[in-house]
Short mmCIF file of C-alpha atoms and ligand atoms in Angstrom, two decimals:
data_model
loop_
_atom_site.label_atom_id
_atom_site.label_comp_id
_atom_site.label_asym_id
_atom_site.label_seq_id
_atom_site.Cartn_x
_atom_site.Cartn_y
_atom_site.Cartn_z
CA MET A 1 11.86 24.59 -21.78
CA SER A 2 14.52 23.11 -19.90
CA SER A 3 15.52 19.50 -20.66
CA GLN A 4 14.91 17.03 -17.67
CA LYS A 5 17.09 13.72 -17.01
CA LEU A 6 15.59 10.73 -17.30
CA LYS A 7 16.02 8.39 -14.34
CA THR A 8 16.48 5.19 -14.78
CA HIS A 9 16.22 1.96 -12.39
CA ASN A 10 19.60 0.84 -11.71
CA ASN A 11 18.66 -2.47 -10.59
CA ARG A 12 19.08 -4.11 -14.15
CA LYS A 13 21.41 -4.11 -16.86
CA PRO A 14 21.08 -1.37 -19.73
CA ASP A 15 20.98 -3.37 -22.89
CA SER A 16 19.86 -6.57 -21.27
CA LYS A 17 17.45 -8.13 -23.45
CA GLU A 18 17.89 -11.86 -22.48
CA SER A 19 16.91 -14.81 -24.45
CA GLY A 20 14.03 -13.38 -26.38
CA PHE A 21 12.14 -12.14 -23.40
CA PHE A 22 12.43 -8.01 -22.27
CA TYR A 23 13.84 -7.38 -19.26
CA LEU A 24 13.49 -3.80 -20.31
CA THR A 25 15.88 -0.77 -18.53
CA VAL A 26 12.75 1.28 -17.56
CA GLY A 27 12.62 4.88 -18.15
CA ILE A 28 10.58 7.14 -16.17
CA MET A 29 8.18 9.02 -18.58
CA LYS A 30 6.35 11.04 -15.92
CA PRO A 31 5.04 14.15 -15.76
CA HIS A 32 3.81 13.17 -19.20
CA LYS A 33 0.95 14.94 -20.51
CA GLN A 34 -1.96 13.35 -21.47
CA ILE A 35 -4.00 13.76 -24.49
CA LYS A 36 -7.13 15.81 -22.86
CA ASP A 37 -3.96 17.49 -21.18
CA TRP A 38 -2.63 18.82 -24.44
CA GLY A 39 -4.77 22.28 -24.50
CA LEU A 40 -6.66 21.25 -27.85
CA GLY A 41 -10.03 19.80 -26.49
CA LEU A 42 -9.23 16.61 -27.45
CA SER A 43 -10.42 13.43 -25.47
CA ASN A 44 -9.72 9.54 -25.02
CA PRO A 45 -10.04 7.38 -27.44
CA MET A 46 -8.79 9.99 -29.74
CA ILE A 47 -10.06 9.88 -33.91
CA ILE A 48 -7.88 10.49 -36.24
CA GLY A 49 -9.06 10.66 -39.82
CA GLY A 50 -7.68 11.95 -43.13
CA PRO A 51 -5.90 10.93 -46.46
CA CYS A 52 -2.61 9.19 -46.09
CA SER A 53 -0.95 11.89 -48.32
CA ALA A 54 -2.05 15.49 -49.01
CA GLU A 55 -2.73 15.59 -52.82
CA THR A 56 -4.22 18.59 -54.20
CA PRO A 57 -6.34 21.43 -52.26
CA GLU A 58 -9.57 19.93 -54.05
CA GLN A 59 -8.75 16.71 -52.39
CA ILE A 60 -8.54 18.33 -48.92
CA ALA A 61 -12.13 20.30 -49.62
CA GLN A 62 -13.55 17.18 -50.56
CA ILE A 63 -12.51 14.86 -47.68
CA CYS A 64 -13.52 17.37 -45.32
CA SER A 65 -17.03 18.17 -47.45
CA GLU A 66 -18.04 14.25 -47.08
CA MET A 67 -16.48 14.05 -43.52
CA LYS A 68 -19.27 17.46 -42.73
CA GLU A 69 -22.01 15.51 -44.74
CA ASN A 70 -21.81 11.96 -43.11
CA GLN A 71 -21.08 13.77 -39.70
CA ILE A 72 -17.93 12.01 -38.92
CA ILE A 73 -15.87 14.87 -38.16
CA PRO A 74 -12.80 13.22 -36.15
CA GLN A 75 -10.95 14.72 -33.43
CA VAL A 76 -7.93 15.08 -35.03
CA PHE A 77 -6.96 15.86 -39.28
CA ARG A 78 -4.76 13.88 -40.65
CA ALA A 79 -2.20 14.26 -43.83
CA GLY A 80 1.18 13.13 -44.88
CA ILE A 81 3.29 16.17 -46.57
CA TRP A 82 6.06 14.48 -46.98
CA LYS A 83 5.97 10.66 -47.52
CA PRO A 84 8.86 8.31 -46.83
CA ARG A 85 8.67 5.87 -49.49
CA THR A 86 10.10 2.41 -49.41
CA ARG A 87 11.64 2.76 -53.00
CA PRO A 88 11.86 6.03 -54.95
CA GLY A 89 9.71 6.82 -57.89
CA SER A 90 6.59 6.60 -56.05
CA PHE A 91 4.95 9.59 -54.59
CA GLU A 92 7.05 11.54 -52.21
CA GLY A 93 4.59 13.89 -51.25
CA VAL A 94 3.50 17.09 -52.21
CA GLY A 95 5.88 19.10 -49.81
CA GLU A 96 5.29 22.34 -48.07
CA GLU A 97 2.73 23.47 -50.69
CA GLY A 98 0.33 20.90 -48.91
CA LEU A 99 0.89 22.49 -45.45
CA LYS A 100 -0.88 25.72 -47.16
CA TRP A 101 -3.76 23.46 -47.42
CA MET A 102 -4.52 22.93 -44.06
CA GLU A 103 -6.27 26.14 -44.18
CA ILE A 104 -9.07 24.26 -45.57
CA VAL A 105 -9.41 22.00 -42.94
CA ARG A 106 -9.19 25.12 -39.89
CA ASN A 107 -12.02 26.46 -42.17
CA GLU A 108 -14.13 23.94 -42.91
CA LEU A 109 -13.92 21.68 -39.81
CA ASN A 110 -11.98 23.50 -37.24
CA ILE A 111 -10.22 20.53 -35.79
CA PRO A 112 -6.53 20.20 -35.07
CA ILE A 113 -4.06 18.90 -37.69
CA THR A 114 -1.25 16.58 -37.72
CA VAL A 115 1.17 15.61 -39.98
CA GLU A 116 4.52 13.48 -40.20
CA VAL A 117 8.07 14.84 -39.80
CA GLY A 118 11.01 12.97 -40.67
CA ASN A 119 13.68 15.87 -40.24
CA ALA A 120 14.44 19.28 -38.99
CA ALA A 121 13.36 20.91 -42.13
CA HIS A 122 10.41 19.34 -41.67
CA VAL A 123 9.68 20.34 -38.19
CA GLU A 124 10.64 24.27 -38.96
CA MET A 125 8.17 24.19 -41.98
CA ALA A 126 5.20 22.04 -40.03
CA LEU A 127 5.84 25.05 -37.01
CA LYS A 128 5.44 28.04 -39.51
CA HIS A 129 2.70 26.96 -40.55
CA GLN A 130 1.04 26.40 -37.34
CA ILE A 131 0.76 22.34 -37.27
CA ASP A 132 -1.14 21.24 -34.00
CA ILE A 133 0.08 18.14 -33.59
CA LEU A 134 3.63 16.44 -34.87
CA TRP A 135 3.79 12.57 -35.88
CA ILE A 136 6.88 10.75 -36.26
CA GLY A 137 6.82 7.98 -38.91
CA ALA A 138 7.83 4.03 -39.01
CA ARG A 139 10.60 4.45 -40.82
CA THR A 140 12.10 7.49 -38.72
CA THR A 141 11.28 5.57 -35.09
CA VAL A 142 14.13 2.95 -36.46
CA ASN A 143 16.94 5.40 -36.83
CA PRO A 144 17.87 7.16 -33.31
CA PHE A 145 20.04 9.82 -35.32
CA ALA A 146 16.60 11.39 -37.37
CA VAL A 147 15.18 11.12 -34.24
CA GLN A 148 17.47 13.14 -32.14
CA GLU A 149 17.62 15.75 -34.91
CA ILE A 150 14.29 16.00 -34.67
CA ALA A 151 14.34 16.37 -31.07
CA GLU A 152 17.16 19.10 -31.20
CA ALA A 153 14.69 21.24 -33.99
CA LEU A 154 11.54 20.79 -31.25
CA ARG A 155 13.57 21.89 -27.93
CA GLY A 156 11.77 24.10 -26.35
CA VAL A 157 8.55 23.83 -28.52
CA ASP A 158 5.44 23.13 -26.98
CA ILE A 159 3.86 20.97 -29.44
CA PRO A 160 2.22 17.27 -29.07
CA VAL A 161 4.11 14.60 -30.77
CA MET A 162 3.19 11.09 -31.48
CA ILE A 163 5.48 8.49 -32.26
CA LYS A 164 4.65 5.65 -34.58
CA ASN A 165 6.08 2.16 -33.54
CA PRO A 166 9.18 1.32 -35.53
CA MET A 167 9.24 -1.19 -38.50
CA ASN A 168 10.79 -3.73 -36.45
CA PRO A 169 8.75 -5.18 -32.83
CA ASP A 170 11.73 -3.64 -31.06
CA LEU A 171 9.91 -1.83 -27.77
CA GLU A 172 13.40 -0.28 -26.60
CA LEU A 173 13.57 1.67 -29.83
CA TRP A 174 10.27 2.88 -29.85
CA MET A 175 10.39 3.97 -25.92
CA GLY A 176 13.86 5.44 -26.87
CA ALA A 177 12.37 7.77 -29.30
CA LEU A 178 9.88 8.74 -26.71
CA GLU A 179 12.49 9.47 -24.06
CA ARG A 180 14.54 11.75 -27.07
CA MET A 181 11.27 13.93 -27.36
CA TYR A 182 10.64 14.20 -23.48
CA ALA A 183 14.50 14.82 -22.77
CA VAL A 184 14.13 17.95 -24.67
CA GLY A 185 11.41 19.39 -22.93
CA ILE A 186 8.11 17.85 -24.78
CA THR A 187 5.55 16.83 -22.87
CA LYS A 188 2.67 15.98 -24.75
CA LEU A 189 3.39 12.81 -26.00
CA ALA A 190 1.60 9.58 -27.36
CA ALA A 191 2.53 6.74 -29.32
CA ILE A 192 0.86 5.26 -32.20
CA HIS A 193 0.94 1.22 -32.91
CA ARG A 194 0.57 0.79 -36.65
CA GLY A 195 2.03 -2.75 -36.80
CA PHE A 196 5.56 -4.53 -37.28
CA SER A 197 7.07 -5.81 -40.94
CA ASP A 198 6.64 -9.35 -40.95
CA ALA A 199 7.55 -11.02 -44.61
CA TYR A 200 6.14 -14.35 -43.52
CA ASP A 201 3.12 -13.11 -42.14
CA LYS A 202 0.76 -12.34 -45.44
CA ARG A 203 -2.42 -11.69 -43.50
CA TYR A 204 -1.49 -8.48 -42.57
CA ARG A 205 0.23 -5.31 -43.91
CA ASN A 206 2.53 -5.10 -40.76
CA LYS A 207 1.91 -7.30 -38.28
CA PRO A 208 -0.04 -6.14 -35.35
CA ASN A 209 1.60 -8.17 -32.49
CA TRP A 210 -0.31 -6.62 -29.76
CA SER A 211 1.93 -7.41 -27.15
CA MET A 212 3.68 -4.45 -28.09
CA PRO A 213 1.61 -1.81 -27.47
CA ILE A 214 0.28 -3.41 -24.35
CA HIS A 215 3.99 -3.99 -23.01
CA LEU A 216 4.69 -0.18 -23.95
CA LYS A 217 1.33 0.29 -21.66
CA ARG A 218 2.86 -1.95 -18.78
CA GLU A 219 5.77 -0.45 -18.67
CA TRP A 220 4.81 3.38 -18.50
CA THR A 221 1.73 3.79 -17.01
CA GLY A 222 -0.64 6.38 -18.65
CA MET A 223 1.29 6.43 -21.98
CA GLU A 224 -1.47 6.54 -24.60
CA VAL A 225 -1.56 4.38 -27.40
CA ILE A 226 -3.41 5.47 -30.63
CA ASN A 227 -3.90 2.26 -33.03
CA ASP A 228 -3.64 2.55 -37.04
CA PRO A 229 -5.67 -0.45 -38.07
CA SER A 230 -5.14 1.05 -41.98
CA HIS A 231 -1.19 0.48 -42.05
CA ILE A 232 -1.62 -3.04 -39.93
CA VAL A 233 -4.05 -4.41 -42.47
CA GLY A 234 -3.20 -2.67 -45.75
CA ARG A 235 -6.46 -3.26 -47.26
CA ARG A 236 -10.03 -2.06 -46.45
CA ASP A 237 -11.41 -5.22 -45.34
CA GLY A 238 -10.34 -5.95 -42.08
CA LEU A 239 -10.02 -2.43 -40.61
CA LEU A 240 -13.05 -3.11 -38.21
CA GLU A 241 -11.72 -5.85 -36.99
CA VAL A 242 -8.27 -4.66 -36.03
CA ALA A 243 -9.86 -1.35 -34.64
CA GLN A 244 -12.47 -3.41 -32.48
CA SER A 245 -9.36 -5.34 -31.13
CA ALA A 246 -7.54 -2.18 -30.10
CA MET A 247 -10.50 -0.71 -28.62
CA ASN A 248 -10.99 -4.02 -26.70
CA PHE A 249 -7.04 -4.33 -25.60
CA GLY A 250 -7.91 -0.62 -23.97
CA LEU A 251 -6.06 1.28 -26.74
CA ASP A 252 -6.50 5.00 -26.55
CA GLY A 253 -7.84 5.79 -30.05
CA LEU A 254 -7.64 4.91 -34.04
CA MET A 255 -6.18 6.66 -36.80
CA ILE A 256 -8.12 6.01 -40.03
CA GLU A 257 -6.73 6.77 -43.46
CA THR A 258 -9.66 8.54 -45.26
CA HIS A 259 -9.64 9.73 -48.69
CA HIS A 260 -13.30 10.66 -50.47
CA ASP A 261 -11.86 8.50 -53.51
CA PRO A 262 -9.64 5.93 -51.88
CA ASP A 263 -9.30 3.63 -55.34
CA LYS A 264 -7.39 6.84 -56.91
CA ALA A 265 -5.29 8.11 -53.80
CA TRP A 266 -1.65 8.59 -54.54
CA SER A 267 -0.31 6.50 -51.68
CA ASP A 268 -2.15 3.31 -49.98
CA ALA A 269 -4.61 3.60 -52.60
CA LYS A 270 -5.97 -0.02 -51.06
CA GLN A 271 -6.67 0.30 -47.55
CA GLN A 272 -8.10 3.90 -47.43
CA VAL A 273 -12.03 4.51 -46.98
CA THR A 274 -14.40 7.10 -47.73
CA PRO A 275 -15.49 9.49 -44.75
CA ARG A 276 -18.93 7.47 -45.13
CA ARG A 277 -17.42 4.08 -44.44
CA LEU A 278 -15.34 5.65 -41.59
CA LYS A 279 -18.57 6.73 -40.13
CA GLU A 280 -19.84 3.21 -40.48
CA MET A 281 -16.95 2.13 -38.70
CA ILE A 282 -17.09 4.41 -35.98
CA ASP A 283 -20.38 3.59 -35.38
CA SER A 284 -20.47 0.13 -35.06
CA ILE A 285 -17.01 -0.24 -32.95
CA GLU A 286 -18.09 -1.37 -29.35
CA PHE A 287 -16.11 1.56 -27.22
CA LYS A 288 -15.35 -0.22 -24.04
CA GLN A 289 -15.00 1.57 -20.54
CA SER A 290 -11.38 1.62 -19.05
CA LEU A 291 -11.40 0.66 -14.94
CA GLU A 292 -8.66 3.20 -14.69
CA ASN A 293 -9.28 5.44 -12.07
CA MET A 294 -12.71 3.88 -11.30
CA ARG A 295 -13.57 1.43 -8.58
CA PRO A 296 -14.25 -1.88 -9.69
CA ASP A 297 -17.62 -3.19 -8.53
CA GLU A 298 -18.12 -6.26 -5.71
CA LYS A 299 -17.98 -9.04 -8.14
CA LEU A 300 -14.37 -7.63 -10.08
CA PHE A 301 -13.12 -7.02 -6.77
CA ASP A 302 -13.73 -10.20 -5.15
CA LEU A 303 -12.43 -12.24 -8.56
CA ARG A 304 -9.10 -10.08 -8.24
CA ARG A 305 -9.16 -11.05 -4.98
CA ALA A 306 -9.07 -14.68 -6.05
CA VAL A 307 -6.36 -13.84 -8.53
CA ASP A 308 -4.18 -12.49 -5.49
CA HIS A 309 -4.40 -15.36 -3.49
CA LEU A 310 -3.83 -17.85 -6.15
CA ASP A 311 -0.80 -15.59 -7.46
CA ASP A 312 0.57 -15.95 -3.45
CA GLN A 313 0.57 -19.85 -4.10
CA LEU A 314 2.30 -19.80 -6.97
CA LEU A 315 4.94 -17.49 -5.64
CA ASP A 316 4.97 -20.40 -2.73
CA ILE A 317 5.07 -23.16 -5.09
CA LEU A 318 8.08 -21.18 -6.47
CA GLN A 319 10.18 -20.88 -4.24
CA GLU A 320 9.79 -24.51 -3.16
CA ARG A 321 10.29 -25.80 -6.53
CA PHE A 322 13.90 -23.49 -6.59
CA SER A 323 14.74 -24.34 -3.45
CA VAL A 324 14.57 -28.16 -4.97
CA ILE A 325 16.37 -27.18 -7.41
CA ASP A 326 19.44 -25.76 -5.48
CA GLN A 327 19.32 -29.17 -3.83
CA ILE A 328 19.51 -30.92 -7.13
CA GLY A 329 22.72 -28.19 -8.09
CA ALA A 330 24.44 -28.85 -4.95
CA HIS A 331 24.21 -32.87 -5.66
CA LYS A 332 25.74 -32.17 -9.76
CA ARG A 333 28.72 -30.29 -8.09
CA GLU A 334 29.45 -32.88 -5.46
CA HIS A 335 29.34 -35.78 -8.39
CA ASN A 336 31.16 -33.12 -10.42
CA LEU A 337 27.71 -33.09 -13.25
CA THR A 338 27.07 -30.90 -15.81
CA VAL A 339 24.36 -28.12 -15.11
CA PHE A 340 22.28 -28.79 -18.47
CA GLN A 341 21.27 -32.31 -19.53
CA SER A 342 19.47 -32.09 -22.80
CA ASP A 343 17.63 -35.46 -22.52
CA ARG A 344 16.03 -34.19 -18.88
CA TRP A 345 15.13 -31.01 -20.63
CA LYS A 346 13.42 -32.07 -23.82
CA ASP A 347 11.94 -34.43 -21.12
CA VAL A 348 10.69 -32.17 -19.08
CA MET A 349 9.55 -29.55 -21.77
CA ASP A 350 7.46 -32.13 -23.57
CA SER A 351 5.55 -34.16 -20.75
CA ARG A 352 4.69 -30.61 -19.02
CA THR A 353 3.37 -29.17 -22.45
CA GLU A 354 1.32 -31.74 -22.88
CA LYS A 355 -0.21 -31.96 -19.59
CA GLY A 356 -0.84 -27.68 -20.08
CA VAL A 357 -2.29 -28.22 -23.51
CA LYS A 358 -4.82 -30.99 -21.47
CA LYS A 359 -5.42 -28.07 -18.95
CA HIS A 360 -6.42 -25.74 -21.87
CA LEU A 361 -3.22 -23.60 -21.81
CA SER A 362 -1.98 -22.44 -25.31
CA GLU A 363 1.41 -24.56 -26.59
CA LYS A 364 2.71 -21.27 -26.72
CA PHE A 365 2.23 -19.98 -23.35
CA MET A 366 3.56 -23.47 -22.15
CA LYS A 367 6.71 -23.20 -23.62
CA GLU A 368 7.46 -19.46 -23.01
CA LEU A 369 6.72 -20.40 -19.33
CA LEU A 370 8.88 -23.30 -18.95
CA TYR A 371 11.81 -21.84 -21.10
CA CYS A 372 11.39 -18.94 -18.45
CA ILE A 373 11.66 -21.53 -15.26
CA HIS A 374 14.44 -23.57 -17.02
CA GLU A 375 16.71 -20.95 -17.44
CA GLU A 376 16.21 -19.20 -14.49
CA SER A 377 17.09 -22.84 -13.08
CA VAL A 378 20.10 -23.53 -15.17
CA LYS A 379 21.58 -20.35 -14.11
CA ARG A 380 21.22 -20.47 -10.38
CA GLN A 381 23.11 -24.20 -10.58
CA GLU A 382 26.04 -22.68 -12.59
CA ARG A 383 25.79 -19.86 -10.09
CA GLN A 384 26.20 -22.01 -7.44
CA LEU A 385 29.08 -24.53 -9.47
CA ARG A 386 31.15 -21.10 -9.89
CA GLU A 387 30.56 -19.79 -6.14
CA ALA A 388 31.20 -22.93 -4.39
CA GLU A 389 34.78 -23.97 -3.37
CA PRO A 390 36.61 -26.11 -5.55
CA ILE A 391 36.33 -29.60 -5.04
CA LYS A 392 39.43 -31.45 -3.28
CA LYS A 393 40.98 -33.89 -5.42
C1 LIG B 401 1.04 7.45 -43.06
O1 LIG B 401 0.71 7.10 -41.39
O2 LIG B 401 1.10 7.40 -43.85
C2 LIG B 401 2.70 6.14 -43.03
C3 LIG B 401 3.75 6.74 -43.68
O3 LIG B 401 2.76 5.35 -41.85
P1 LIG B 401 4.02 4.74 -41.15
O4 LIG B 401 5.13 5.65 -41.06
O5 LIG B 401 3.23 3.66 -40.19
O6 LIG B 401 4.31 3.51 -42.52
MN1 LIG B 402 -0.23 5.63 -45.50
#
């Protein structure tokens, strides 16, 4: 398969993350193939189950048999063969040997199998053993050298690849890894949302930061994102809540670590569930319908029309506000005043936030909105000062 150049919108600077808000350089990921078009008989929402790590052939056989017994056959079976561990000394995976045991899954469940690859040698072995889908782990996604090495090893191979988000909440790294795959001809792509490391938030092993997967879907329409509640929560309790949120937001599937005897698992023992519990969880999740490719009903249509109208008004008001800002800029120039005045800024921030909160808008939203508007105002005025004729003395 020939490599395809990614087009980039050139109306934005590359590398332009300003002031904590995202201004992304948007790559075009079309036409990547949707899960339903991977040729593996999969559909959305895609449920992936299986252990954190393959441990023994008996373990794999037992999980398969309990999946059958409890009538919960996931669409895809996962197993970690090489385990990227934060510190050496913990179980680092059974290696190539474990790939042979995947034959058991094929015989018992007859579903596609996915394993994690972290370098070119892993890719080679996974391909040799006819693994159906590869995934790239969070610790690999952070490293463009490693991602590129994997991409090169896959050049010309038509295998689906799923990319977990990087450990840190950097959307561009996540997108970059997907782009690296796409650039070598991999078109069967999906993302996995497994949360982000945060030393201060003890509620989660990895904080979900829902704005990230949503932002990815906003930037690349059609990019499917599978949620991995196991690595987000890090414990059995709370998995269901995160999985339900993922479905409410409209993510495209769930990857849930499943083990016949979770407490004795060789890795991630606290977060794995039995096949029986997996079945209970999947049965109790409310799967929402996506409106994508569907006509909205009349009520929704009217409500959206109302929003369109309000957005127009909002834009008119913003235009008016910035025209007053320009007049203030001209006045400041004339009187040789600085653009930024901290007292005034503090006043605006505090009073507007208070008003917003009274109108049931969150404080965080108000602050982000005001920062955004203020930053634009300050930049506009500074440009005005810079571009105007020098004041004659
Ligand atoms: C895993 O899926 O078992 C794993 C190691 O995940 P992550 O890369 O999300 O930490
Ligand atoms: Mn795990």
